[in-house]
mmCIF file of C-alpha atoms in Angstrom:
data_model
loop_
_atom_site.group_PDB
_atom_site.id
_atom_site.type_symbol
_atom_site.label_atom_id
_atom_site.label_comp_id
_atom_site.label_asym_id
_atom_site.label_seq_id
_atom_site.Cartn_x
_atom_site.Cartn_y
_atom_site.Cartn_z
ATOM 1 C CA UNK B 1 23.020 4.453 -8.232
ATOM 2 C CA UNK B 2 25.659 1.527 -9.023
ATOM 3 C CA UNK B 3 24.791 -0.803 -11.735
ATOM 4 C CA UNK B 4 25.346 -4.584 -10.385
ATOM 5 C CA UNK B 5 24.935 -6.296 -13.608
ATOM 6 C CA UNK B 6 25.270 -5.230 -16.851
ATOM 7 C CA UNK B 7 23.666 -6.883 -19.977
ATOM 8 C CA UNK B 8 20.623 -7.001 -22.472
ATOM 9 C CA UNK B 9 16.666 -7.964 -22.885
ATOM 10 C CA UNK B 10 16.363 -10.360 -25.391
ATOM 11 C CA UNK B 11 12.640 -9.042 -26.619
ATOM 12 C CA UNK B 12 12.049 -11.747 -29.714
ATOM 13 C CA UNK B 13 14.691 -10.229 -32.293
ATOM 14 C CA UNK B 14 15.080 -7.011 -30.430
ATOM 15 C CA UNK B 15 17.961 -6.385 -28.236
ATOM 16 C CA UNK B 16 17.742 -4.171 -25.207
ATOM 17 C CA UNK B 17 21.473 -2.874 -23.460
ATOM 18 C CA UNK B 18 20.381 -2.527 -20.037
ATOM 19 C CA UNK B 19 22.254 -2.062 -16.219
ATOM 20 C CA UNK B 20 20.270 -3.489 -12.951
ATOM 21 C CA UNK B 21 20.743 -1.545 -10.380
ATOM 22 C CA UNK B 22 19.109 -2.745 -6.729
ATOM 23 C CA UNK B 23 15.457 -1.460 -5.990
ATOM 24 C CA UNK B 24 15.756 -2.050 -2.023
ATOM 25 C CA UNK B 25 18.351 -1.397 0.447
ATOM 26 C CA UNK B 26 18.828 -2.914 4.152
ATOM 27 C CA UNK B 27 18.446 -0.255 7.376
ATOM 28 C CA UNK B 28 18.693 -2.895 9.895
ATOM 29 C CA UNK B 29 21.325 -2.074 12.628
ATOM 30 C CA UNK B 30 24.162 -4.595 12.113
ATOM 31 C CA UNK B 31 26.272 -5.639 15.096
ATOM 32 C CA UNK B 32 29.964 -7.269 15.667
ATOM 33 C CA UNK B 33 30.771 -10.274 17.645
ATOM 34 C CA UNK B 34 33.127 -8.863 20.443
ATOM 35 C CA UNK B 35 35.091 -10.631 23.306
ATOM 36 C CA UNK B 36 32.981 -9.656 26.360
ATOM 37 C CA UNK B 37 35.745 -9.415 28.879
ATOM 38 C CA UNK B 38 37.765 -6.633 26.714
ATOM 39 C CA UNK B 39 35.721 -5.887 23.694
ATOM 40 C CA UNK B 40 37.982 -7.301 21.452
ATOM 41 C CA UNK B 41 36.703 -8.284 17.842
ATOM 42 C CA UNK B 42 36.254 -11.690 17.079
ATOM 43 C CA UNK B 43 37.101 -12.554 13.576
ATOM 44 C CA UNK B 44 36.700 -15.505 11.649
ATOM 45 C CA UNK B 45 39.390 -17.314 9.398
ATOM 46 C CA UNK B 46 39.242 -19.375 6.660
ATOM 47 C CA UNK B 47 41.502 -22.446 7.827
ATOM 48 C CA UNK B 48 42.193 -25.728 5.801
ATOM 49 C CA UNK B 49 41.464 -28.393 8.205
ATOM 50 C CA UNK B 50 44.302 -30.851 6.532
ATOM 51 C CA UNK B 51 47.046 -28.774 7.008
ATOM 52 C CA UNK B 52 45.634 -26.915 10.081
ATOM 53 C CA UNK B 53 46.606 -23.536 8.459
ATOM 54 C CA UNK B 54 44.937 -20.021 7.499
ATOM 55 C CA UNK B 55 44.803 -19.717 3.527
ATOM 56 C CA UNK B 56 44.162 -16.852 1.494
ATOM 57 C CA UNK B 57 41.384 -16.263 -1.064
ATOM 58 C CA UNK B 58 43.369 -17.005 -4.113
ATOM 59 C CA UNK B 59 43.689 -20.731 -2.671
ATOM 60 C CA UNK B 60 40.175 -21.211 -2.475
ATOM 61 C CA UNK B 61 38.084 -23.075 -5.159
ATOM 62 C CA UNK B 62 35.057 -24.345 -5.436
ATOM 63 C CA UNK B 63 33.266 -28.241 -4.969
ATOM 64 C CA UNK B 64 30.447 -30.108 -4.520
ATOM 65 C CA UNK B 65 30.271 -32.475 -1.707
ATOM 66 C CA UNK B 66 28.588 -35.830 -2.480
ATOM 67 C CA UNK B 67 25.948 -37.561 -0.216
ATOM 68 C CA UNK B 68 28.780 -39.895 1.041
ATOM 69 C CA UNK B 69 31.110 -36.961 1.810
ATOM 70 C CA UNK B 70 32.879 -37.082 -1.476
ATOM 71 C CA UNK B 71 34.897 -33.993 -2.633
ATOM 72 C CA UNK B 72 34.454 -32.838 -6.357
ATOM 73 C CA UNK B 73 36.112 -30.361 -7.169
ATOM 74 C CA UNK B 74 34.375 -27.688 -9.810
ATOM 75 C CA UNK B 75 36.354 -25.268 -11.450
ATOM 76 C CA UNK B 76 35.476 -21.572 -12.929
ATOM 77 C CA UNK B 77 36.201 -23.106 -16.261
ATOM 78 C CA UNK B 78 33.789 -26.171 -16.004
ATOM 79 C CA UNK B 79 31.150 -23.427 -14.980
ATOM 80 C CA UNK B 80 32.194 -21.316 -18.024
ATOM 81 C CA UNK B 81 31.552 -24.120 -20.293
ATOM 82 C CA UNK B 82 27.774 -24.634 -18.934
ATOM 83 C CA UNK B 83 24.894 -24.077 -21.675
ATOM 84 C CA UNK B 84 23.696 -20.829 -20.181
ATOM 85 C CA UNK B 85 22.099 -18.577 -22.746
ATOM 86 C CA UNK B 86 21.029 -16.058 -20.196
ATOM 87 C CA UNK B 87 24.639 -15.262 -19.161
ATOM 88 C CA UNK B 88 24.455 -11.933 -20.075
ATOM 89 C CA UNK B 89 20.956 -11.752 -21.337
ATOM 90 C CA UNK B 90 17.501 -11.311 -19.720
ATOM 91 C CA UNK B 91 15.315 -13.692 -21.654
ATOM 92 C CA UNK B 92 11.688 -12.799 -21.740
ATOM 93 C CA UNK B 93 9.849 -16.034 -22.338
ATOM 94 C CA UNK B 94 6.046 -14.970 -21.849
ATOM 95 C CA UNK B 95 3.807 -12.665 -20.985
ATOM 96 C CA UNK B 96 1.102 -13.182 -18.408
ATOM 97 C CA UNK B 97 -1.348 -11.194 -16.327
ATOM 98 C CA UNK B 98 0.109 -9.860 -12.986
ATOM 99 C CA UNK B 99 -2.195 -12.344 -10.696
ATOM 100 C CA UNK B 100 -1.067 -15.082 -11.818
ATOM 101 C CA UNK B 101 2.354 -14.478 -10.086
ATOM 102 C CA UNK B 102 1.963 -16.304 -6.473
ATOM 103 C CA UNK B 103 3.309 -13.478 -4.073
ATOM 104 C CA UNK B 104 5.529 -16.501 -2.375
ATOM 105 C CA UNK B 105 8.000 -16.320 -5.408
ATOM 106 C CA UNK B 106 8.421 -12.963 -4.999
ATOM 107 C CA UNK B 107 12.289 -12.395 -4.345
ATOM 108 C CA UNK B 108 14.567 -9.469 -4.770
ATOM 109 C CA UNK B 109 13.939 -6.465 -6.702
ATOM 110 C CA UNK B 110 16.123 -4.493 -8.899
ATOM 111 C CA UNK B 111 15.661 -1.513 -11.284
ATOM 112 C CA UNK B 112 16.617 -1.521 -14.947
ATOM 113 C CA UNK B 113 18.173 1.268 -16.589
ATOM 114 C CA UNK B 114 18.711 1.822 -20.466
ATOM 115 C CA UNK B 115 22.452 1.569 -21.280
ATOM 116 C CA UNK B 116 22.824 4.567 -23.066
ATOM 117 C CA UNK B 117 20.916 6.579 -26.088
ATOM 118 C CA UNK B 118 20.648 3.854 -28.360
ATOM 119 C CA UNK B 119 18.978 1.323 -26.002
ATOM 120 C CA UNK B 120 16.119 4.387 -25.435
ATOM 121 C CA UNK B 121 13.743 3.712 -28.058
ATOM 122 C CA UNK B 122 13.559 -0.173 -27.413
ATOM 123 C CA UNK B 123 13.347 0.398 -23.555
ATOM 124 C CA UNK B 124 10.438 2.730 -23.823
ATOM 125 C CA UNK B 125 8.634 0.565 -26.553
ATOM 126 C CA UNK B 126 8.932 -2.454 -23.888
ATOM 127 C CA UNK B 127 7.498 -0.330 -20.943
ATOM 128 C CA UNK B 128 4.791 1.123 -23.157
ATOM 129 C CA UNK B 129 3.536 -2.406 -24.096
ATOM 130 C CA UNK B 130 3.566 -3.873 -20.934
ATOM 131 C CA UNK B 131 1.843 -0.791 -19.684
ATOM 132 C CA UNK B 132 -1.108 -1.207 -22.399
ATOM 133 C CA UNK B 133 -1.437 -4.666 -22.076
ATOM 134 C CA UNK B 134 -1.752 -4.930 -18.401
ATOM 135 C CA UNK B 135 0.829 -7.947 -18.365
ATOM 136 C CA UNK B 136 3.820 -8.644 -16.904
ATOM 137 C CA UNK B 137 6.992 -10.617 -18.661
ATOM 138 C CA UNK B 138 8.229 -13.373 -17.344
ATOM 139 C CA UNK B 139 12.118 -14.429 -18.043
ATOM 140 C CA UNK B 140 15.113 -16.067 -17.252
ATOM 141 C CA UNK B 141 18.309 -14.508 -16.339
ATOM 142 C CA UNK B 142 21.802 -15.385 -14.798
ATOM 143 C CA UNK B 143 23.029 -13.813 -11.701
ATOM 144 C CA UNK B 144 25.944 -14.364 -9.149
ATOM 145 C CA UNK B 145 26.635 -17.700 -10.493
ATOM 146 C CA UNK B 146 22.874 -19.124 -11.127
ATOM 147 C CA UNK B 147 20.180 -18.930 -13.644
ATOM 148 C CA UNK B 148 16.931 -17.362 -12.138
ATOM 149 C CA UNK B 149 13.559 -16.861 -12.955
ATOM 150 C CA UNK B 150 12.353 -13.215 -13.226
ATOM 151 C CA UNK B 151 9.363 -10.843 -13.563
ATOM 152 C CA UNK B 152 9.206 -7.848 -15.201
ATOM 153 C CA UNK B 153 6.688 -4.999 -14.869
ATOM 154 C CA UNK B 154 6.341 -1.262 -14.979
ATOM 155 C CA UNK B 155 6.776 0.906 -11.860
ATOM 156 C CA UNK B 156 6.013 4.606 -13.188
ATOM 157 C CA UNK B 157 8.397 5.425 -16.230
ATOM 158 C CA UNK B 158 10.806 2.559 -14.954
ATOM 159 C CA UNK B 159 10.881 -1.438 -15.801
ATOM 160 C CA UNK B 160 11.364 -3.366 -12.640
ATOM 161 C CA UNK B 161 12.711 -7.036 -12.266
ATOM 162 C CA UNK B 162 11.503 -9.112 -9.408
ATOM 163 C CA UNK B 163 13.514 -12.102 -9.022
ATOM 164 C CA UNK B 164 11.397 -14.962 -8.803
ATOM 165 C CA UNK B 165 12.101 -18.454 -6.682
ATOM 166 C CA UNK B 166 11.320 -21.539 -9.033
ATOM 167 C CA UNK B 167 8.032 -22.882 -8.658
ATOM 168 C CA UNK B 168 9.908 -26.352 -7.081
ATOM 169 C CA UNK B 169 11.482 -23.891 -4.439
ATOM 170 C CA UNK B 170 8.053 -22.833 -3.100
ATOM 171 C CA UNK B 171 7.370 -25.675 -0.355
ATOM 172 C CA UNK B 172 3.518 -27.038 -0.143
ATOM 173 C CA UNK B 173 1.910 -25.997 3.417
ATOM 174 C CA UNK B 174 1.303 -29.325 3.987
ATOM 175 C CA UNK B 175 0.431 -29.963 8.045
ATOM 176 C CA UNK B 176 0.180 -25.857 8.360
ATOM 177 C CA UNK B 177 -3.280 -24.952 8.918
ATOM 178 C CA UNK B 178 -5.297 -26.120 11.858
ATOM 179 C CA UNK B 179 -5.981 -29.698 12.340
ATOM 180 C CA UNK B 180 -9.334 -29.536 14.210
ATOM 181 C CA UNK B 181 -12.709 -28.239 13.078
ATOM 182 C CA UNK B 182 -13.957 -24.928 13.848
ATOM 183 C CA UNK B 183 -16.872 -23.493 13.962
ATOM 184 C CA UNK B 184 -17.155 -19.580 13.106
ATOM 185 C CA UNK B 185 -20.274 -17.489 14.007
ATOM 186 C CA UNK B 186 -21.946 -14.980 11.750
ATOM 187 C CA UNK B 187 -21.566 -12.478 14.903
ATOM 188 C CA UNK B 188 -17.758 -12.957 15.031
ATOM 189 C CA UNK B 189 -17.281 -12.773 11.373
ATOM 190 C CA UNK B 190 -19.412 -9.418 11.901
ATOM 191 C CA UNK B 191 -17.217 -8.219 14.540
ATOM 192 C CA UNK B 192 -13.989 -9.255 12.587
ATOM 193 C CA UNK B 193 -15.324 -7.139 9.767
ATOM 194 C CA UNK B 194 -16.383 -3.986 12.091
ATOM 195 C CA UNK B 195 -12.403 -4.482 13.306
ATOM 196 C CA UNK B 196 -11.024 -4.292 9.577
ATOM 197 C CA UNK B 197 -13.130 -1.367 8.513
ATOM 198 C CA UNK B 198 -12.285 0.605 11.612
ATOM 199 C CA UNK B 199 -8.480 -0.004 10.786
ATOM 200 C CA UNK B 200 -9.221 1.100 7.234
ATOM 201 C CA UNK B 201 -6.305 1.529 4.942
ATOM 202 C CA UNK B 202 -3.015 3.056 5.770
ATOM 203 C CA UNK B 203 -0.243 5.135 3.523
ATOM 204 C CA UNK B 204 2.615 2.604 3.387
ATOM 205 C CA UNK B 205 5.227 5.632 3.566
ATOM 206 C CA UNK B 206 4.089 6.450 6.908
ATOM 207 C CA UNK B 207 5.153 2.884 8.038
ATOM 208 C CA UNK B 208 8.568 3.040 9.531
ATOM 209 C CA UNK B 209 10.815 0.499 11.815
ATOM 210 C CA UNK B 210 10.042 1.398 15.426
ATOM 211 C CA UNK B 211 12.350 -1.642 16.482
ATOM 212 C CA UNK B 212 15.018 0.220 14.454
ATOM 213 C CA UNK B 213 14.282 3.551 15.946
ATOM 214 C CA UNK B 214 14.475 2.186 19.494
ATOM 215 C CA UNK B 215 17.915 0.475 19.305
ATOM 216 C CA UNK B 216 19.294 3.545 17.660
ATOM 217 C CA UNK B 217 18.003 5.187 20.761
ATOM 218 C CA UNK B 218 19.947 2.942 23.043
ATOM 219 C CA UNK B 219 23.198 2.813 20.996
ATOM 220 C CA UNK B 220 23.260 6.799 21.185
ATOM 221 C CA UNK B 221 22.172 6.604 24.951
ATOM 222 C CA UNK B 222 25.118 4.106 25.733
ATOM 223 C CA UNK B 223 27.549 6.159 23.648
ATOM 224 C CA UNK B 224 26.778 9.248 25.314
ATOM 225 C CA UNK B 225 27.249 7.516 28.613
ATOM 226 C CA UNK B 226 23.460 7.557 29.537
ATOM 227 C CA UNK B 227 21.307 5.266 30.977
ATOM 228 C CA UNK B 228 19.021 3.667 27.783
ATOM 229 C CA UNK B 229 15.726 4.411 27.868
ATOM 230 C CA UNK B 230 13.213 1.724 29.443
ATOM 231 C CA UNK B 231 11.127 -0.657 27.019
ATOM 232 C CA UNK B 232 7.364 -0.880 28.068
ATOM 233 C CA UNK B 233 6.414 -3.956 29.441
ATOM 234 C CA UNK B 234 4.558 -6.221 26.737
ATOM 235 C CA UNK B 235 1.021 -6.895 27.374
ATOM 236 C CA UNK B 236 0.142 -10.305 28.819
ATOM 237 C CA UNK B 237 0.165 -13.224 26.031
ATOM 238 C CA UNK B 238 -1.888 -16.450 26.241
ATOM 239 C CA UNK B 239 -4.797 -17.858 24.975
ATOM 240 C CA UNK B 240 -8.161 -15.806 24.181
ATOM 241 C CA UNK B 241 -10.646 -17.015 26.570
ATOM 242 C CA UNK B 242 -13.710 -15.122 24.835
ATOM 243 C CA UNK B 243 -13.337 -14.183 21.309
ATOM 244 C CA UNK B 244 -16.237 -12.164 21.118
ATOM 245 C CA UNK B 245 -15.163 -9.742 23.764
ATOM 246 C CA UNK B 246 -11.896 -9.583 22.562
ATOM 247 C CA UNK B 247 -12.991 -8.877 19.097
ATOM 248 C CA UNK B 248 -15.380 -6.021 20.631
ATOM 249 C CA UNK B 249 -12.569 -4.640 22.530
ATOM 250 C CA UNK B 250 -10.275 -4.528 19.896
ATOM 251 C CA UNK B 251 -12.989 -2.590 17.810
ATOM 252 C CA UNK B 252 -13.071 -0.298 20.118
ATOM 253 C CA UNK B 253 -9.851 0.353 20.606
ATOM 254 C CA UNK B 254 -9.241 0.618 17.071
ATOM 255 C CA UNK B 255 -11.967 3.693 16.915
ATOM 256 C CA UNK B 256 -10.421 5.244 19.965
ATOM 257 C CA UNK B 257 -7.287 5.120 18.175
ATOM 258 C CA UNK B 258 -8.397 6.129 14.638
ATOM 259 C CA UNK B 259 -10.401 9.311 16.291
ATOM 260 C CA UNK B 260 -6.953 10.047 18.080
ATOM 261 C CA UNK B 261 -5.084 10.094 14.966
ATOM 262 C CA UNK B 262 -7.828 12.147 12.914
ATOM 263 C CA UNK B 263 -7.567 14.785 15.684
ATOM 264 C CA UNK B 264 -3.645 14.737 15.023
ATOM 265 C CA UNK B 265 -4.075 15.189 11.165
ATOM 266 C CA UNK B 266 -6.329 17.604 11.754
ATOM 267 C CA UNK B 267 -3.758 19.957 13.740
ATOM 268 C CA UNK B 268 -1.228 19.560 10.874
ATOM 269 C CA UNK B 269 -3.772 19.917 8.173
ATOM 270 C CA UNK B 270 -3.577 16.131 6.797
ATOM 271 C CA UNK B 271 -5.860 13.591 6.527
ATOM 272 C CA UNK B 272 -6.647 10.368 4.857
ATOM 273 C CA UNK B 273 -8.061 9.745 1.474
ATOM 274 C CA UNK B 274 -11.489 8.732 3.351
ATOM 275 C CA UNK B 275 -11.146 11.904 5.684
ATOM 276 C CA UNK B 276 -10.492 14.099 2.674
ATOM 277 C CA UNK B 277 -13.622 12.686 0.965
ATOM 278 C CA UNK B 278 -15.838 13.294 3.965
ATOM 279 C CA UNK B 279 -14.543 16.777 4.024
ATOM 280 C CA UNK B 280 -15.138 17.084 0.539
ATOM 281 C CA UNK B 281 -18.846 15.770 0.995
ATOM 282 C CA UNK B 282 -19.382 18.061 4.163
ATOM 283 C CA UNK B 283 -18.148 20.872 2.507
ATOM 284 C CA UNK B 284 -20.417 20.269 -0.647
ATOM 285 C CA UNK B 285 -23.490 19.867 2.288
ATOM 286 C CA UNK B 286 -22.527 23.112 3.553
ATOM 287 C CA UNK B 287 -22.463 25.005 -0.091
ATOM 288 C CA UNK B 288 -25.864 23.295 -0.481
ATOM 289 C CA UNK B 289 -27.426 24.478 2.983
ATOM 290 C CA UNK B 290 -25.770 27.979 2.506
ATOM 291 C CA UNK B 291 -27.478 28.356 -1.166
ATOM 292 C CA UNK B 292 -30.868 27.215 0.533
ATOM 293 C CA UNK B 293 -30.411 29.658 3.467
ATOM 294 C CA UNK B 294 -29.544 32.668 0.580
ATOM 295 C CA UNK B 295 -32.472 31.323 -0.950
ATOM 296 C CA UNK B 296 -34.620 31.560 1.865
ATOM 297 C CA UNK B 297 -33.025 34.947 2.894
ATOM 298 C CA UNK B 298 -34.246 36.416 -0.616
ATOM 299 C CA UNK B 299 -37.045 35.240 -0.784
ATOM 300 C CA UNK B 300 -38.087 36.826 2.820
ATOM 301 C CA UNK B 301 -36.209 39.956 1.726
ATOM 302 C CA UNK B 302 -38.573 40.167 -1.286
ATOM 303 C CA UNK B 303 -41.603 39.827 0.741
ATOM 304 C CA UNK B 304 -40.802 42.117 3.279
ATOM 305 C CA UNK B 305 -39.351 44.995 1.288
ATOM 306 C CA UNK B 306 -41.533 48.000 0.547
ATOM 307 C CA UNK B 307 -43.223 48.622 -2.586
ATOM 308 C CA UNK B 308 -42.639 51.630 -4.170
ATOM 309 C CA UNK B 309 -43.400 53.472 -7.479
ATOM 310 C CA UNK B 310 -45.083 51.271 -10.245
ATOM 311 C CA UNK B 311 -44.829 48.291 -8.358
ATOM 312 C CA UNK B 312 -46.536 49.479 -5.469
ATOM 313 C CA UNK B 313 -49.500 51.129 -7.629
ATOM 314 C CA UNK B 314 -49.832 47.917 -9.365
ATOM 315 C CA UNK B 315 -50.474 45.883 -5.889
ATOM 316 C CA UNK B 316 -52.499 48.446 -4.885
ATOM 317 C CA UNK B 317 -54.705 48.413 -7.946
ATOM 318 C CA UNK B 318 -54.489 44.377 -7.634
ATOM 319 C CA UNK B 319 -55.916 44.829 -3.983
ATOM 320 C CA UNK B 320 -58.551 46.831 -4.807
ATOM 321 C CA UNK B 321 -60.012 45.080 -7.433
ATOM 322 C CA UNK B 322 -59.953 42.115 -5.597
ATOM 323 C CA UNK B 323 -62.127 43.501 -2.805
ATOM 324 C CA UNK B 324 -64.575 44.930 -5.357
ATOM 325 C CA UNK B 325 -64.931 41.269 -6.243
ATOM 326 C CA UNK B 326 -65.194 40.448 -3.039
ATOM 327 C CA UNK B 327 -68.237 42.948 -2.274
ATOM 328 C CA UNK B 328 -69.760 42.155 -5.788
ATOM 329 C CA UNK B 329 -69.938 38.269 -4.903
ATOM 330 C CA UNK B 330 -71.637 39.402 -1.133
ATOM 331 C CA UNK B 331 -73.928 42.082 -2.574
ATOM 332 C CA UNK B 332 -76.429 39.036 -4.102
ATOM 333 C CA UNK B 333 -76.042 37.126 -1.290
ATOM 334 C CA UNK B 334 -77.084 40.227 0.964
ATOM 335 C CA UNK B 335 -80.152 40.914 -1.753
ATOM 336 C CA UNK B 336 -81.255 36.974 -1.198
ATOM 337 C CA UNK B 337 -80.978 37.470 2.656
ATOM 338 C CA UNK B 338 -83.398 40.347 2.426
ATOM 339 C CA UNK B 339 -86.080 38.718 0.087
ATOM 340 C CA UNK B 340 -86.143 35.977 2.697
ATOM 341 C CA UNK B 341 -86.877 38.325 5.592
ATOM 342 C CA UNK B 342 -89.582 40.148 3.446
ATOM 343 C CA UNK B 343 -91.050 36.903 2.275
ATOM 344 C CA UNK B 344 -91.468 35.880 6.155
ATOM 345 C CA UNK B 345 -92.865 38.852 7.075
ATOM 346 C CA UNK B 346 -95.692 38.774 4.377
ATOM 347 C CA UNK B 347 -96.561 35.086 5.208
ATOM 348 C CA UNK B 348 -96.746 36.165 9.038
#
């Protein structure tokens, strides 16, 4: 990947030569402006409004327009003398927990690459220190003519620089929240929770730009002289009249959608982490049941198997002993009965 900035990371007295590489790319479809009558390109030319003529890039400079419309020229020499210590240095100023950074401040992201073999050791040192501390580094750096705020964090084996907006560039959300009092019932919250649980998690790598795909289909059809595919009509918008009914319907549709997705994943041998866990649990349960069944079969087979040899003799001997003991117990009982009967006859 081509670097867009070369400099160094200042980490105390440690200097790490580095290169910045764009971490993101834009895949959106871009259009040209054309004249609708003949498809001729519409182009913009840079014209001096005082001389009413087109000027070249070498004739164009910078200037600041004051509140009263006054134009104040600013030359490259003026800019080069600014007290900007971060012109070629990413200067780390602090280390803070990552959750202290407001996501509203997040801007463009860049991969930081070590510039050459000598930079590998200090680069790795900073990376491992960030990993072990579970913190991010707050830094200042200059890019495209202005000083910026940045955050360094570790992604895999790479240090990533996130551009941050300055705190005063984030607007306060005044007048954005609803200005009327609304009561949310527990039943509505329960349904909202159920909807959240049903939608569950998502593998971010599975998400894609459906609008861009549809747009590419239209372009391909037009290029081939075919009729572009029709877009399905959007669902009717408007006010939600019955929030409970809407939530219940949403939960039902989300469950049906999830069931359909699970069926497709099963056909392709894939599953979500939750489903995988469920499969493991089911498999474990199945193994346990199989063990119980096998144990029961073993017990049954032992009970049903014919006794042979010493086992059979031992079993027979035990049975005979039991019968003898039982008969011995019954004999005294019979004698007692006989004595009682004789005594009854004598008395008669």
